[in-house]
Amino acid sequence: MDILLQYVVKSFDRSTKVIDFHYPNELLQEYNWELADQPQTLEEILLNCRTTLKYAIKTGHPRYFNQLSTGLDMVGLAADWLTSTANTNMFTYEIAPVFVLLEYVTLRKMREMIGWPGGCGDGIFSPGGAISNMYAMLIARFKMFPEVKEKGMAAIPRLVAFTSEHSHFSVKKGAAALGIGTDSVILIRCDERGKIIPSDLERRIIEAKQKGFVPFLVSATAGTTVYGAFDPLLAIADICKKYKIWMHVDAAWGGGLLMSRKHKWKLNGVERANSVTWNPHKMMGVPLQCSALLVREEILLCPTLVTADSLSLLASCCMSVSCFKWKRCPAIPVGIHYPIA
Ligand SMILES: Cc1ncc(COP(=O)(O)O)c(C=O)c1O
């Protein structure tokens, strides 16, 4: 505990280095990396812990400006320690009563903030935004062709999805993993600020239909990975409605703005989405990892993910607790971080 707290104090100290950089070969030469057959003593293990933190990047440092996660939140960190101490997983109420209830109210609150009446719908925490995006694709495909669950891709027509040229690579990866194929993800042009051009989206949908493909998903991005651009969600929602296509919003990064009175307008139209990816571990400073997929229609998630031999929604047998790491503020129920700005 002392070693960890010393590291935390150093992380907050502006005068310390963010990184003590060494090339891989230097680190490999300096230390013995062999996994010995004999057990190590506790002293040796503690020494290894110190060494590990010596070379760790201090992601909570005030001068840390690398990818996408922000700061080190002490309440979140304490909650992470509590979660690891409880060392349970999320598959049933029986094994994790408080965590399961907390997950339920947290996901409902997130859906309320998206703008779905009364927080209606469903949701699931997942190992990250990429998996949440893949879940969205899975559910959209199931909604259009439920038979795909039992019969596979051979039983359905050739699907196509649309996303911007600045969207996260996970959209293509999801298509690869689900057997839809990366060639079936059509990249739509963006304007000079990195936002999708709606007229180009509509043109490409019409083109795909003329070729006999079935458009099943548009994945808009609220906060692109490189530019931080917000796609015009209202215009995209109109197009999805017109062509009866599932609208997903990848708000993995930008979702945190839904907590800001000043900036949440950037996500206007997100309430018209069928599903939303939102990663509190990005802009909201919640410790890694914490990603949610929210779905507007209540009865979709279960039939898509549950199989006869497993009642769990989780892809694996168990999953860590993601929802406990947010701060509580008196005006807002448990599990929700303080509003930004
Ligand atoms: C817009 C966007 N979507 C999805 C992801 C994937 O999130 P994760 O790294 O949690 O899988 C990222 C990650 O950078 C992202 O920026």
PDB file of C-alpha atoms in Angstrom, residues 190-316:
ATOM      1  CA  CYS A 190     -15.822  14.108 -44.038  1.00  0.00           C
ATOM      2  CA  ASP A 191     -15.645  17.886 -44.251  1.00  0.00           C
ATOM      3  CA  GLU A 192     -12.510  19.855 -43.366  1.00  0.00           C
ATOM      4  CA  ARG A 193     -13.368  19.588 -39.641  1.00  0.00           C
ATOM      5  CA  GLY A 194     -13.627  15.802 -39.729  1.00  0.00           C
ATOM      6  CA  LYS A 195     -17.443  15.564 -39.612  1.00  0.00           C
ATOM      7  CA  ILE A 196     -19.301  13.146 -41.838  1.00  0.00           C
ATOM      8  CA  ILE A 197     -20.938  14.730 -44.927  1.00  0.00           C
ATOM      9  CA  PRO A 198     -24.626  13.641 -44.735  1.00  0.00           C
ATOM     10  CA  SER A 199     -25.267  14.028 -48.483  1.00  0.00           C
ATOM     11  CA  ASP A 200     -22.366  11.655 -49.183  1.00  0.00           C
ATOM     12  CA  LEU A 201     -23.806   9.183 -46.673  1.00  0.00           C
ATOM     13  CA  GLU A 202     -27.176   9.218 -48.406  1.00  0.00           C
ATOM     14  CA  ARG A 203     -25.568   8.873 -51.840  1.00  0.00           C
ATOM     15  CA  ARG A 204     -23.560   5.828 -50.738  1.00  0.00           C
ATOM     16  CA  ILE A 205     -26.640   4.195 -49.151  1.00  0.00           C
ATOM     17  CA  ILE A 206     -28.590   4.555 -52.403  1.00  0.00           C
ATOM     18  CA  GLU A 207     -25.619   3.235 -54.377  1.00  0.00           C
ATOM     19  CA  ALA A 208     -25.277   0.171 -52.099  1.00  0.00           C
ATOM     20  CA  LYS A 209     -28.981  -0.619 -52.367  1.00  0.00           C
ATOM     21  CA  GLN A 210     -28.798  -0.380 -56.166  1.00  0.00           C
ATOM     22  CA  LYS A 211     -26.008  -2.958 -56.086  1.00  0.00           C
ATOM     23  CA  GLY A 212     -28.250  -5.316 -54.095  1.00  0.00           C
ATOM     24  CA  PHE A 213     -26.550  -4.908 -50.722  1.00  0.00           C
ATOM     25  CA  VAL A 214     -28.562  -4.454 -47.522  1.00  0.00           C
ATOM     26  CA  PRO A 215     -27.572  -1.393 -45.459  1.00  0.00           C
ATOM     27  CA  PHE A 216     -28.067  -2.353 -41.810  1.00  0.00           C
ATOM     28  CA  LEU A 217     -25.992   0.065 -39.726  1.00  0.00           C
ATOM     29  CA  VAL A 218     -24.704   3.629 -39.710  1.00  0.00           C
ATOM     30  CA  SER A 219     -22.071   4.225 -37.048  1.00  0.00           C
ATOM     31  CA  ALA A 220     -21.785   7.963 -36.389  1.00  0.00           C
ATOM     32  CA  THR A 221     -18.997   9.264 -34.168  1.00  0.00           C
ATOM     33  CA  ALA A 222     -19.393  11.763 -31.339  1.00  0.00           C
ATOM     34  CA  GLY A 223     -15.786  12.733 -30.726  1.00  0.00           C
ATOM     35  CA  THR A 224     -13.498  11.191 -33.335  1.00  0.00           C
ATOM     36  CA  THR A 225     -10.254   9.698 -32.094  1.00  0.00           C
ATOM     37  CA  VAL A 226      -7.881  12.112 -33.836  1.00  0.00           C
ATOM     38  CA  TYR A 227      -9.819  15.353 -34.593  1.00  0.00           C
ATOM     39  CA  GLY A 228     -12.364  15.160 -31.773  1.00  0.00           C
ATOM     40  CA  ALA A 229     -15.054  15.893 -34.383  1.00  0.00           C
ATOM     41  CA  PHE A 230     -18.762  15.413 -33.712  1.00  0.00           C
ATOM     42  CA  ASP A 231     -20.775  14.055 -36.630  1.00  0.00           C
ATOM     43  CA  PRO A 232     -24.089  15.862 -37.385  1.00  0.00           C
ATOM     44  CA  LEU A 233     -26.314  13.402 -35.538  1.00  0.00           C
ATOM     45  CA  LEU A 234     -29.672  14.989 -36.389  1.00  0.00           C
ATOM     46  CA  ALA A 235     -29.053  14.828 -40.137  1.00  0.00           C
ATOM     47  CA  ILE A 236     -27.762  11.259 -39.798  1.00  0.00           C
ATOM     48  CA  ALA A 237     -30.848  10.288 -37.755  1.00  0.00           C
ATOM     49  CA  ASP A 238     -33.093  11.608 -40.570  1.00  0.00           C
ATOM     50  CA  ILE A 239     -31.250   9.499 -43.121  1.00  0.00           C
ATOM     51  CA  CYS A 240     -31.377   6.382 -40.924  1.00  0.00           C
ATOM     52  CA  LYS A 241     -35.105   6.866 -40.434  1.00  0.00           C
ATOM     53  CA  LYS A 242     -35.704   7.354 -44.149  1.00  0.00           C
ATOM     54  CA  TYR A 243     -33.845   4.155 -45.103  1.00  0.00           C
ATOM     55  CA  LYS A 244     -34.786   2.170 -41.958  1.00  0.00           C
ATOM     56  CA  ILE A 245     -31.175   1.655 -40.869  1.00  0.00           C
ATOM     57  CA  TRP A 246     -29.933   1.114 -37.306  1.00  0.00           C
ATOM     58  CA  MET A 247     -28.225   4.286 -36.027  1.00  0.00           C
ATOM     59  CA  HIS A 248     -25.305   3.691 -33.693  1.00  0.00           C
ATOM     60  CA  VAL A 249     -23.374   6.556 -32.086  1.00  0.00           C
ATOM     61  CA  ASP A 250     -19.807   5.832 -31.094  1.00  0.00           C
ATOM     62  CA  ALA A 251     -19.521   8.346 -28.245  1.00  0.00           C
ATOM     63  CA  ALA A 252     -16.681   6.379 -26.641  1.00  0.00           C
ATOM     64  CA  TRP A 253     -14.682   9.571 -26.280  1.00  0.00           C
ATOM     65  CA  GLY A 254     -17.265  12.378 -26.580  1.00  0.00           C
ATOM     66  CA  GLY A 255     -19.993  10.796 -24.414  1.00  0.00           C
ATOM     67  CA  GLY A 256     -18.614  12.560 -21.356  1.00  0.00           C
ATOM     68  CA  LEU A 257     -19.931  15.840 -22.761  1.00  0.00           C
ATOM     69  CA  LEU A 258     -23.456  14.654 -21.958  1.00  0.00           C
ATOM     70  CA  MET A 259     -22.546  15.603 -18.397  1.00  0.00           C
ATOM     71  CA  SER A 260     -21.675  19.160 -19.367  1.00  0.00           C
ATOM     72  CA  ARG A 261     -24.398  21.810 -19.404  1.00  0.00           C
ATOM     73  CA  LYS A 262     -22.188  23.910 -21.678  1.00  0.00           C
ATOM     74  CA  HIS A 263     -21.054  21.361 -24.258  1.00  0.00           C
ATOM     75  CA  LYS A 264     -23.720  18.682 -24.452  1.00  0.00           C
ATOM     76  CA  TRP A 265     -25.359  20.328 -27.467  1.00  0.00           C
ATOM     77  CA  LYS A 266     -22.538  18.808 -29.518  1.00  0.00           C
ATOM     78  CA  LEU A 267     -24.391  15.489 -29.164  1.00  0.00           C
ATOM     79  CA  ASN A 268     -27.800  16.841 -30.177  1.00  0.00           C
ATOM     80  CA  GLY A 269     -29.603  13.997 -31.932  1.00  0.00           C
ATOM     81  CA  VAL A 270     -27.947  11.237 -29.897  1.00  0.00           C
ATOM     82  CA  GLU A 271     -31.383  10.617 -28.359  1.00  0.00           C
ATOM     83  CA  ARG A 272     -32.491   9.379 -31.787  1.00  0.00           C
ATOM     84  CA  ALA A 273     -29.823   6.691 -31.895  1.00  0.00           C
ATOM     85  CA  ASN A 274     -30.687   3.013 -31.516  1.00  0.00           C
ATOM     86  CA  SER A 275     -27.466   2.387 -29.609  1.00  0.00           C
ATOM     87  CA  VAL A 276     -24.648   4.371 -28.069  1.00  0.00           C
ATOM     88  CA  THR A 277     -21.101   3.487 -26.988  1.00  0.00           C
ATOM     89  CA  TRP A 278     -19.913   5.613 -24.068  1.00  0.00           C
ATOM     90  CA  ASN A 279     -16.528   5.178 -22.322  1.00  0.00           C
ATOM     91  CA  PRO A 280     -16.366   6.887 -18.927  1.00  0.00           C
ATOM     92  CA  HIS A 281     -12.699   5.808 -18.828  1.00  0.00           C
ATOM     93  CA  LYS A 282     -11.895   8.349 -21.515  1.00  0.00           C
ATOM     94  CA  MET A 283     -12.928  11.983 -21.027  1.00  0.00           C
ATOM     95  CA  MET A 284     -14.476  11.458 -17.591  1.00  0.00           C
ATOM     96  CA  GLY A 285     -11.321  10.258 -15.863  1.00  0.00           C
ATOM     97  CA  VAL A 286     -12.826   7.028 -14.532  1.00  0.00           C
ATOM     98  CA  PRO A 287     -10.048   4.423 -14.072  1.00  0.00           C
ATOM     99  CA  LEU A 288      -9.590   1.959 -16.927  1.00  0.00           C
ATOM    100  CA  GLN A 289     -11.631   0.136 -18.002  1.00  0.00           C
ATOM    101  CA  CYS A 290     -15.169   1.370 -18.068  1.00  0.00           C
ATOM    102  CA  SER A 291     -17.154   1.241 -21.303  1.00  0.00           C
ATOM    103  CA  ALA A 292     -20.884   0.892 -21.778  1.00  0.00           C
ATOM    104  CA  LEU A 293     -23.092  -0.011 -24.686  1.00  0.00           C
ATOM    105  CA  LEU A 294     -26.568   1.474 -24.286  1.00  0.00           C
ATOM    106  CA  VAL A 295     -29.478   0.230 -26.403  1.00  0.00           C
ATOM    107  CA  ARG A 296     -32.771   2.107 -26.788  1.00  0.00           C
ATOM    108  CA  GLU A 297     -34.986  -0.922 -27.347  1.00  0.00           C
ATOM    109  CA  GLU A 298     -35.369  -2.881 -24.141  1.00  0.00           C
ATOM    110  CA  ILE A 299     -35.929  -6.356 -25.476  1.00  0.00           C
ATOM    111  CA  LEU A 300     -32.998  -6.646 -27.872  1.00  0.00           C
ATOM    112  CA  LEU A 301     -29.852  -7.150 -25.860  1.00  0.00           C
ATOM    113  CA  CYS A 302     -30.960 -10.383 -24.192  1.00  0.00           C
ATOM    114  CA  PRO A 303     -32.170 -12.254 -27.269  1.00  0.00           C
ATOM    115  CA  THR A 304     -29.047 -11.210 -29.169  1.00  0.00           C
ATOM    116  CA  LEU A 305     -26.512 -12.260 -26.568  1.00  0.00           C
ATOM    117  CA  VAL A 306     -28.138 -15.009 -24.516  1.00  0.00           C
ATOM    118  CA  THR A 307     -27.896 -18.594 -25.683  1.00  0.00           C
ATOM    119  CA  ALA A 308     -29.947 -21.537 -24.441  1.00  0.00           C
ATOM    120  CA  ASP A 309     -27.046 -22.944 -22.416  1.00  0.00           C
ATOM    121  CA  SER A 310     -26.052 -19.642 -20.796  1.00  0.00           C
ATOM    122  CA  LEU A 311     -28.303 -17.052 -19.276  1.00  0.00           C
ATOM    123  CA  SER A 312     -25.466 -14.579 -18.905  1.00  0.00           C
ATOM    124  CA  LEU A 313     -25.231 -11.586 -21.241  1.00  0.00           C
ATOM    125  CA  LEU A 314     -21.479 -11.564 -20.972  1.00  0.00           C
ATOM    126  CA  ALA A 315     -19.339 -12.895 -23.769  1.00  0.00           C
ATOM    127  CA  SER A 316     -17.028 -14.529 -21.255  1.00  0.00           C
TER     128      SER A 316
END
